[in-house]
């Protein structure tokens, strides 16, 4: 099997995509239509001349081709390694025009894997364009950084308005002592569908919190990184959000890659269930042993009396992937395995990452929660805190709330039958 580094990593990723496509019997045109992209883009993915900027695109491709849970994990692993190699090539070519230095909203979703060294005049022009774009974006961020009353607030903490970003900070060598749950703000009792909200139908792009490098108090930085995707769509229909605004004040549904910005803009909270993906990778040559994953509830209250909005309609059954499960309604929630998922411990290194899917659900509460990951490497050990861009994850039960769908090809939210 290829080592997954450098060009070999890109070739392995392209090979996996091509095999899935061939086995599915679906044409490039059919896949492109269902993925809302172009056939030429899919051709470049499958022949190794382009790499998706985010794994979500490849994951949707894999699920449409009925990839097994094991194949999805292998696809994610090969994408991580190919993406890391792409970043190293970008640093070597033209540091002043690296797309990694731009905010996420300004980065093209498809990045060519191979490109010639630009001539000096072209490089200067590119730098000017990038600088102008950055200035314009900063101006936009200054306007939307504090959206007063955005989405009605409704008990959403100020920190929850930031865009979701992967984060991981370590504590001391002992397991973190749980803090006492903070009380939730009073939940509005009036039906959210009649609550006006001074928000635009199109969400702005809020500022994105940087992903800090995990640090350790024992003898330097922790030897691992944890990337977090806070809203994983098993399929678009699987993701619902609660929003404290009527349908006239809520913009169209967002694809997975834009879900953190959409949720932050409208103060949205995952409805009933939330699936989180964790990509854990070593930072050096030493192997890191992952000893266990734990859940910590920081606050629990009555479910939100808000409207339920679905991110998709007309979906088929999703893949019953391996994952870790959390019942947030339990008095002391714990993480259990489901779908054949193997329990801890696991081992990771720089060239051998692991991807974990965690599904938290509730039928009776509004819950704020985060995760801790215990690790050891040689004579070192520690605990990494995992949350949603510096704030806890938040999931609330949908208790007989009005529901809305956004039909394909439609231009407005339609109240769900029986909702």
Coordinates of C-alpha atoms in Angstrom, one line a residue:
X1 CA 0.0 0.0 0.0
X2 CA 1.4 3.5 -0.8
X3 CA 2.9 5.3 2.2
X4 CA 0.4 8.2 1.9
X5 CA 3.0 11.0 1.9
X6 CA 3.7 13.6 -0.8
X7 CA 2.5 12.7 -4.3
X8 CA 1.8 9.1 -3.2
X9 CA -0.8 10.5 -0.8
X10 CA -2.6 12.3 -3.6
X11 CA -2.5 9.3 -5.9
X12 CA -3.9 7.1 -3.1
X13 CA -6.8 9.5 -2.5
X14 CA -7.6 9.7 -6.2
X15 CA -7.4 5.9 -6.6
X16 CA -9.9 5.4 -3.8
X17 CA -12.3 7.9 -5.3
X18 CA -12.0 6.3 -8.7
X19 CA -12.6 2.8 -7.4
X20 CA -15.7 4.0 -5.5
X21 CA -17.1 5.7 -8.6
X22 CA -16.5 2.7 -10.8
X23 CA -18.0 0.3 -8.4
X24 CA -21.1 2.5 -7.9
X25 CA -22.0 2.4 -11.6
X26 CA -22.9 6.1 -11.4
X27 CA -21.8 8.5 -14.1
X28 CA -19.8 11.7 -13.5
X29 CA -22.8 13.6 -14.6
X30 CA -25.1 11.9 -12.1
X31 CA -22.7 12.4 -9.3
X32 CA -22.0 16.0 -10.2
X33 CA -25.7 16.8 -10.2
X34 CA -26.3 15.2 -6.8
X35 CA -23.2 16.9 -5.3
X36 CA -24.0 20.3 -6.9
X37 CA -20.6 20.5 -8.6
X38 CA -19.2 20.2 -12.1
X39 CA -18.2 17.0 -13.9
X40 CA -14.8 18.5 -14.6
X41 CA -14.2 19.0 -10.9
X42 CA -15.0 15.3 -10.2
X43 CA -12.7 14.3 -13.1
X44 CA -9.8 16.2 -11.5
X45 CA -10.5 14.6 -8.1
X46 CA -10.5 11.1 -9.6
X47 CA -7.4 11.6 -11.7
X48 CA -5.3 13.2 -9.0
X49 CA -4.9 16.7 -10.5
X50 CA -7.1 18.4 -7.9
X51 CA -7.8 17.9 -4.2
X52 CA -11.0 19.1 -2.4
X53 CA -10.2 21.9 0.0
X54 CA -12.4 20.2 2.7
X55 CA -13.0 16.5 3.2
X56 CA -16.8 17.0 3.4
X57 CA -17.0 17.0 -0.4
X58 CA -15.1 13.7 -0.6
X59 CA -17.3 12.2 2.1
X60 CA -20.5 13.1 0.3
X61 CA -19.0 11.5 -2.8
X62 CA -18.2 8.4 -0.9
X63 CA -21.6 8.1 0.7
X64 CA -23.3 8.5 -2.7
X65 CA -21.1 5.7 -4.0
X66 CA -22.2 3.6 -1.0
X67 CA -18.7 3.4 0.6
X68 CA -18.5 1.2 3.7
X69 CA -17.6 2.8 7.0
X70 CA -14.1 1.4 6.7
X71 CA -13.7 2.9 3.2
X72 CA -14.8 6.3 4.5
X73 CA -12.2 6.2 7.2
X74 CA -9.5 5.2 4.8
X75 CA -10.6 7.9 2.4
X76 CA -10.4 10.5 5.2
X77 CA -6.9 9.3 6.2
X78 CA -5.6 9.6 2.6
X79 CA -7.1 13.1 2.2
X80 CA -5.5 14.3 5.4
X81 CA -2.0 13.2 4.2
X82 CA -2.5 14.6 0.7
X83 CA -3.8 17.9 2.1
X84 CA -0.7 18.1 4.4
X85 CA 1.6 17.5 1.4
X86 CA -0.3 20.2 -0.6
X87 CA 0.3 22.7 2.3
X88 CA 4.1 21.9 2.2
X89 CA 4.2 22.5 -1.6
X90 CA 2.4 25.8 -1.2
X91 CA 5.0 27.0 1.4
X92 CA 7.8 26.1 -1.0
X93 CA 6.3 27.9 -4.0
X94 CA 4.9 31.2 -3.0
X95 CA 4.5 32.0 0.7
X96 CA 3.1 35.5 0.0
X97 CA 0.1 34.1 -1.9
X98 CA -0.8 31.0 0.3
X99 CA -4.5 30.4 0.4
X100 CA -4.1 29.1 3.9
X101 CA -3.5 32.7 5.1
X102 CA -6.9 33.7 3.9
X103 CA -10.1 33.3 5.9
X104 CA -12.1 30.2 5.1
X105 CA -14.8 32.0 3.2
X106 CA -12.3 33.3 0.6
X107 CA -10.6 30.0 -0.2
X108 CA -11.6 28.2 -3.4
X109 CA -13.1 24.8 -2.7
X110 CA -11.0 23.1 -5.4
X111 CA -7.2 23.6 -5.3
X112 CA -5.1 22.3 -8.2
X113 CA -2.5 19.8 -7.0
X114 CA 0.1 20.7 -9.6
X115 CA 0.7 24.2 -10.8
X116 CA 3.7 25.9 -12.5
X117 CA 5.7 28.6 -10.7
X118 CA 4.1 31.9 -11.5
X119 CA 6.1 34.6 -13.3
X120 CA 7.2 37.6 -11.2
X121 CA 4.7 40.1 -12.7
X122 CA 1.9 37.6 -12.2
X123 CA 3.0 37.0 -8.6
X124 CA 2.9 40.7 -7.8
X125 CA -0.6 41.0 -9.3
X126 CA -1.8 38.0 -7.3
X127 CA -0.4 39.5 -4.1
X128 CA -2.2 42.8 -4.8
X129 CA -5.5 41.0 -5.5
X130 CA -5.1 38.9 -2.3
X131 CA -4.3 42.1 -0.3
X132 CA -7.4 43.9 -1.6
X133 CA -9.6 40.9 -0.8
X134 CA -8.2 40.7 2.7
X135 CA -8.9 44.4 3.3
X136 CA -12.4 44.0 2.0
X137 CA -13.0 41.0 4.2
X138 CA -11.6 42.7 7.3
X139 CA -14.1 45.5 6.7
X140 CA -16.9 43.1 6.4
X141 CA -15.8 41.3 9.6
X142 CA -15.8 44.6 11.5
X143 CA -19.5 45.1 10.5
X144 CA -20.7 41.6 11.4
X145 CA -18.5 40.8 14.4
X146 CA -21.1 41.9 16.8
X147 CA -24.5 41.2 15.2
X148 CA -26.8 42.8 17.9
X149 CA -29.8 40.7 18.5
X150 CA -28.8 38.3 15.6
X151 CA -31.2 35.4 15.4
X152 CA -33.0 36.6 18.6
X153 CA -30.3 35.4 21.0
X154 CA -32.6 33.3 23.0
X155 CA -30.1 32.1 25.6
X156 CA -27.2 31.4 23.2
X157 CA -24.0 32.4 24.9
X158 CA -21.9 35.2 23.3
X159 CA -19.2 32.8 22.5
X160 CA -21.6 30.6 20.5
X161 CA -21.9 33.4 17.9
X162 CA -18.3 32.7 16.7
X163 CA -17.8 30.4 13.7
X164 CA -17.0 26.9 14.8
X165 CA -13.4 25.9 14.5
X166 CA -11.4 22.9 15.6
X167 CA -9.8 23.4 19.0
X168 CA -7.8 21.3 21.5
X169 CA -6.1 22.4 24.7
X170 CA -4.4 20.2 27.2
X171 CA -4.6 20.1 31.0
X172 CA -2.3 18.7 33.5
X173 CA -1.2 15.0 33.5
X174 CA -4.2 14.1 35.6
X175 CA -7.7 14.0 34.1
X176 CA -9.4 17.4 34.2
X177 CA -11.6 17.9 37.2
X178 CA -15.2 18.6 35.9
X179 CA -16.4 22.0 36.7
X180 CA -19.9 22.7 38.2
X181 CA -22.5 23.1 35.4
X182 CA -23.3 26.7 34.7
X183 CA -27.0 27.5 34.8
X184 CA -28.7 28.0 31.4
X185 CA -30.4 31.4 30.7
X186 CA -34.1 31.4 30.9
X187 CA -35.6 29.9 27.8
X188 CA -38.3 31.9 26.1
X189 CA -41.7 30.4 26.4
X190 CA -43.4 32.1 23.4
X191 CA -43.5 30.1 20.2
X192 CA -40.4 31.0 18.1
X193 CA -42.4 31.1 14.8
X194 CA -44.0 34.4 15.9
X195 CA -40.7 36.0 17.2
X196 CA -39.4 38.7 14.9
X197 CA -35.7 38.9 14.4
X198 CA -33.7 41.8 13.1
X199 CA -31.6 39.6 10.9
X200 CA -31.0 39.3 7.2
X201 CA -32.1 36.3 5.2
X202 CA -28.5 35.8 4.1
X203 CA -26.1 35.2 7.0
X204 CA -22.8 37.1 7.0
X205 CA -19.4 35.5 7.5
X206 CA -18.5 35.9 11.2
X207 CA -15.0 35.9 12.4
X208 CA -13.4 32.5 12.7
X209 CA -11.5 31.5 15.8
X210 CA -8.0 30.2 15.0
X211 CA -7.2 26.6 15.9
X212 CA -4.8 26.6 18.8
X213 CA -2.0 24.0 19.0
X214 CA -2.5 21.7 22.0
X215 CA -0.1 22.5 24.8
X216 CA 1.0 20.4 27.7
X217 CA 2.2 21.4 31.2
X218 CA 4.6 18.5 31.5
X219 CA 7.5 19.2 29.1
X220 CA 6.2 21.1 26.1
X221 CA 3.5 20.9 23.5
X222 CA 1.3 17.9 23.3
X223 CA 2.4 15.5 20.6
X224 CA -0.9 15.5 18.8
X225 CA -3.5 17.7 17.1
X226 CA -7.3 17.3 17.0
X227 CA -9.3 18.7 14.1
X228 CA -13.0 19.1 14.8
X229 CA -16.0 19.2 12.4
X230 CA -18.9 20.2 14.7
X231 CA -21.8 19.4 12.3
X232 CA -21.4 16.2 10.3
X233 CA -24.2 15.5 7.8
X234 CA -24.7 11.7 7.5
X235 CA -27.0 13.1 4.7
X236 CA -28.5 16.6 4.4
X237 CA -31.8 15.4 5.9
X238 CA -30.0 14.2 9.1
X239 CA -29.1 17.7 10.2
X240 CA -31.7 19.9 11.9
X241 CA -31.2 23.2 13.7
X242 CA -33.3 25.0 16.2
X243 CA -33.4 28.8 15.5
X244 CA -35.2 31.5 17.6
X245 CA -36.5 33.2 14.4
X246 CA -39.4 32.8 12.1
X247 CA -38.9 31.5 8.5
X248 CA -38.9 34.9 7.0
X249 CA -35.8 35.8 8.9
X250 CA -33.8 32.6 8.2
X251 CA -31.8 32.1 5.0
X252 CA -31.6 29.0 2.9
X253 CA -30.2 25.8 4.4
X254 CA -26.4 25.4 4.4
X255 CA -24.2 22.5 3.2
X256 CA -22.0 20.9 5.7
X257 CA -18.9 23.0 5.0
X258 CA -20.9 26.2 5.7
X259 CA -22.9 24.9 8.7
X260 CA -20.6 26.5 11.4
X261 CA -21.1 29.9 9.8
X262 CA -24.8 29.4 9.3
X263 CA -25.3 28.2 12.9
X264 CA -23.2 31.1 14.3
X265 CA -25.1 33.7 12.2
X266 CA -28.5 32.6 13.4
X267 CA -27.6 31.5 16.9
X268 CA -28.7 28.0 15.8
X269 CA -28.5 24.9 18.0
X270 CA -28.4 21.3 16.8
X271 CA -31.9 19.8 17.1
X272 CA -32.2 16.4 18.8
X273 CA -28.9 15.0 17.6
X274 CA -25.4 16.3 16.8
X275 CA -22.7 14.3 15.1
X276 CA -19.1 15.5 15.5
X277 CA -16.0 14.3 13.7
X278 CA -12.6 14.3 15.3
X279 CA -9.4 13.9 13.3
X280 CA -6.5 13.0 15.7
X281 CA -3.0 13.0 14.3
X282 CA 0.5 12.9 15.8
X283 CA 2.9 15.8 15.3
X284 CA 6.2 13.9 15.4
X285 CA 7.7 10.6 14.8
X286 CA 6.7 9.1 18.1
X287 CA 3.6 7.0 18.4
X288 CA 0.8 8.5 20.6
X289 CA -1.5 6.2 22.4
X290 CA -5.1 7.5 22.8
X291 CA -6.3 6.0 26.1
X292 CA -9.9 7.1 26.3
X293 CA -12.6 9.6 25.2
X294 CA -14.9 11.2 27.8
X295 CA -17.9 13.5 27.8
X296 CA -18.5 16.4 30.2
X297 CA -21.8 18.1 30.6
X298 CA -21.3 21.8 31.5
X299 CA -25.0 22.8 31.6
X300 CA -28.4 21.2 31.2
X301 CA -31.8 22.8 31.1
X302 CA -35.3 22.7 29.6
X303 CA -35.4 22.2 25.8
X304 CA -35.5 25.3 23.6
X305 CA -38.9 26.5 22.4
X306 CA -37.6 27.4 19.0
X307 CA -38.4 26.5 15.4
X308 CA -36.9 23.4 13.8
X309 CA -35.2 23.8 10.3
X310 CA -34.0 20.9 8.2
X311 CA -30.9 21.2 6.1
X312 CA -32.3 19.0 3.3
X313 CA -35.3 17.1 2.0
X314 CA -35.9 14.0 -0.1
X315 CA -32.9 12.0 1.2
X316 CA -32.4 8.3 1.2
X317 CA -31.1 6.2 4.0
X318 CA -27.6 7.0 5.3
X319 CA -24.7 4.7 6.0
X320 CA -24.8 3.3 9.5
X321 CA -21.2 4.2 10.2
X322 CA -19.1 3.2 13.1
X323 CA -19.2 5.8 15.8
X324 CA -19.3 6.6 19.5
X325 CA -22.6 7.4 21.1
X326 CA -23.7 9.8 23.9
X327 CA -27.1 9.8 25.5
X328 CA -27.2 13.3 26.9
X329 CA -30.4 12.6 28.9
X330 CA -28.6 10.2 31.3
X331 CA -27.8 11.5 34.7
X332 CA -24.1 11.0 34.1
X333 CA -23.6 10.6 30.3
X334 CA -20.8 8.3 29.1
X335 CA -19.5 7.4 25.7
X336 CA -20.5 4.0 24.3
X337 CA -19.6 2.3 21.0
X338 CA -22.2 1.5 18.2
X339 CA -22.2 0.1 14.7
X340 CA -19.3 -2.2 15.4
X341 CA -17.0 0.7 16.5
X342 CA -13.9 -0.6 18.3
X343 CA -13.4 0.9 21.8
X344 CA -10.2 2.6 23.0
X345 CA -7.2 2.5 23.1
X346 CA -6.0 3.6 19.6
X347 CA -2.5 4.6 18.3
X348 CA -1.8 7.6 16.0
X349 CA 1.3 9.2 14.5
X350 CA 2.1 11.9 12.0
X351 CA 1.6 9.4 9.1
X352 CA -1.2 7.4 10.6
X353 CA -4.1 9.6 11.8
X354 CA -7.5 8.3 13.2
X355 CA -11.0 9.7 12.5
X356 CA -13.6 9.3 15.2
X357 CA -17.3 10.1 14.8
X358 CA -19.3 11.0 18.0
X359 CA -23.1 11.3 18.0
X360 CA -24.8 13.0 20.9
X361 CA -28.5 13.0 21.3
X362 CA -31.3 14.2 23.6
X363 CA -35.0 14.0 23.8
X364 CA -35.7 16.0 26.9
X365 CA -33.1 18.7 27.5
X366 CA -31.0 21.6 26.2
X367 CA -27.4 20.4 26.9
X368 CA -24.0 22.1 26.6
X369 CA -21.1 19.6 26.5
X370 CA -17.5 19.0 25.6
X371 CA -15.0 16.1 25.3
X372 CA -11.7 15.2 26.8
X373 CA -9.2 12.8 25.2
X374 CA -6.5 11.1 27.4
X375 CA -3.2 10.4 25.7
X376 CA 0.3 9.0 26.5
X377 CA 3.5 9.0 24.6
X378 CA 6.7 7.5 26.1
X379 CA 6.9 8.8 29.7
X380 CA 4.5 11.7 28.9
X381 CA 0.7 11.8 29.3
X382 CA -2.0 14.3 29.4
X383 CA -5.6 15.3 28.5
X384 CA -6.8 17.3 25.6
X385 CA -10.0 19.3 25.9
X386 CA -12.2 19.3 22.7
X387 CA -15.0 21.8 22.1
X388 CA -16.6 24.0 19.5
X389 CA -14.2 26.8 18.8
X390 CA -13.7 27.7 22.5
X391 CA -17.3 27.1 23.6
X392 CA -19.1 23.9 24.5
X393 CA -21.1 21.9 21.9
X394 CA -24.8 22.5 22.3
X395 CA -27.6 20.1 21.5
X396 CA -31.3 20.6 22.4
X397 CA -34.3 18.3 22.2
X398 CA -37.0 19.1 19.6
X399 CA -40.2 18.8 21.7
X400 CA -43.2 19.3 19.4
X401 CA -41.7 22.4 17.8
X402 CA -42.9 23.8 14.5
X403 CA -40.7 22.4 11.7
X404 CA -39.7 23.8 8.3
X405 CA -38.3 22.4 5.1
X406 CA -36.7 24.1 2.1
X407 CA -37.8 22.1 -1.0
X408 CA -35.3 21.6 -3.8
X409 CA -35.7 24.3 -6.3
X410 CA -37.8 26.3 -4.0
X411 CA -37.2 29.8 -2.7
X412 CA -38.7 29.8 0.8
X413 CA -39.2 27.7 3.9
X414 CA -42.4 25.6 4.0
X415 CA -44.0 24.5 7.2
X416 CA -43.6 20.7 7.6
X417 CA -46.8 18.6 7.7
X418 CA -47.5 17.8 11.3
X419 CA -44.9 20.2 12.5

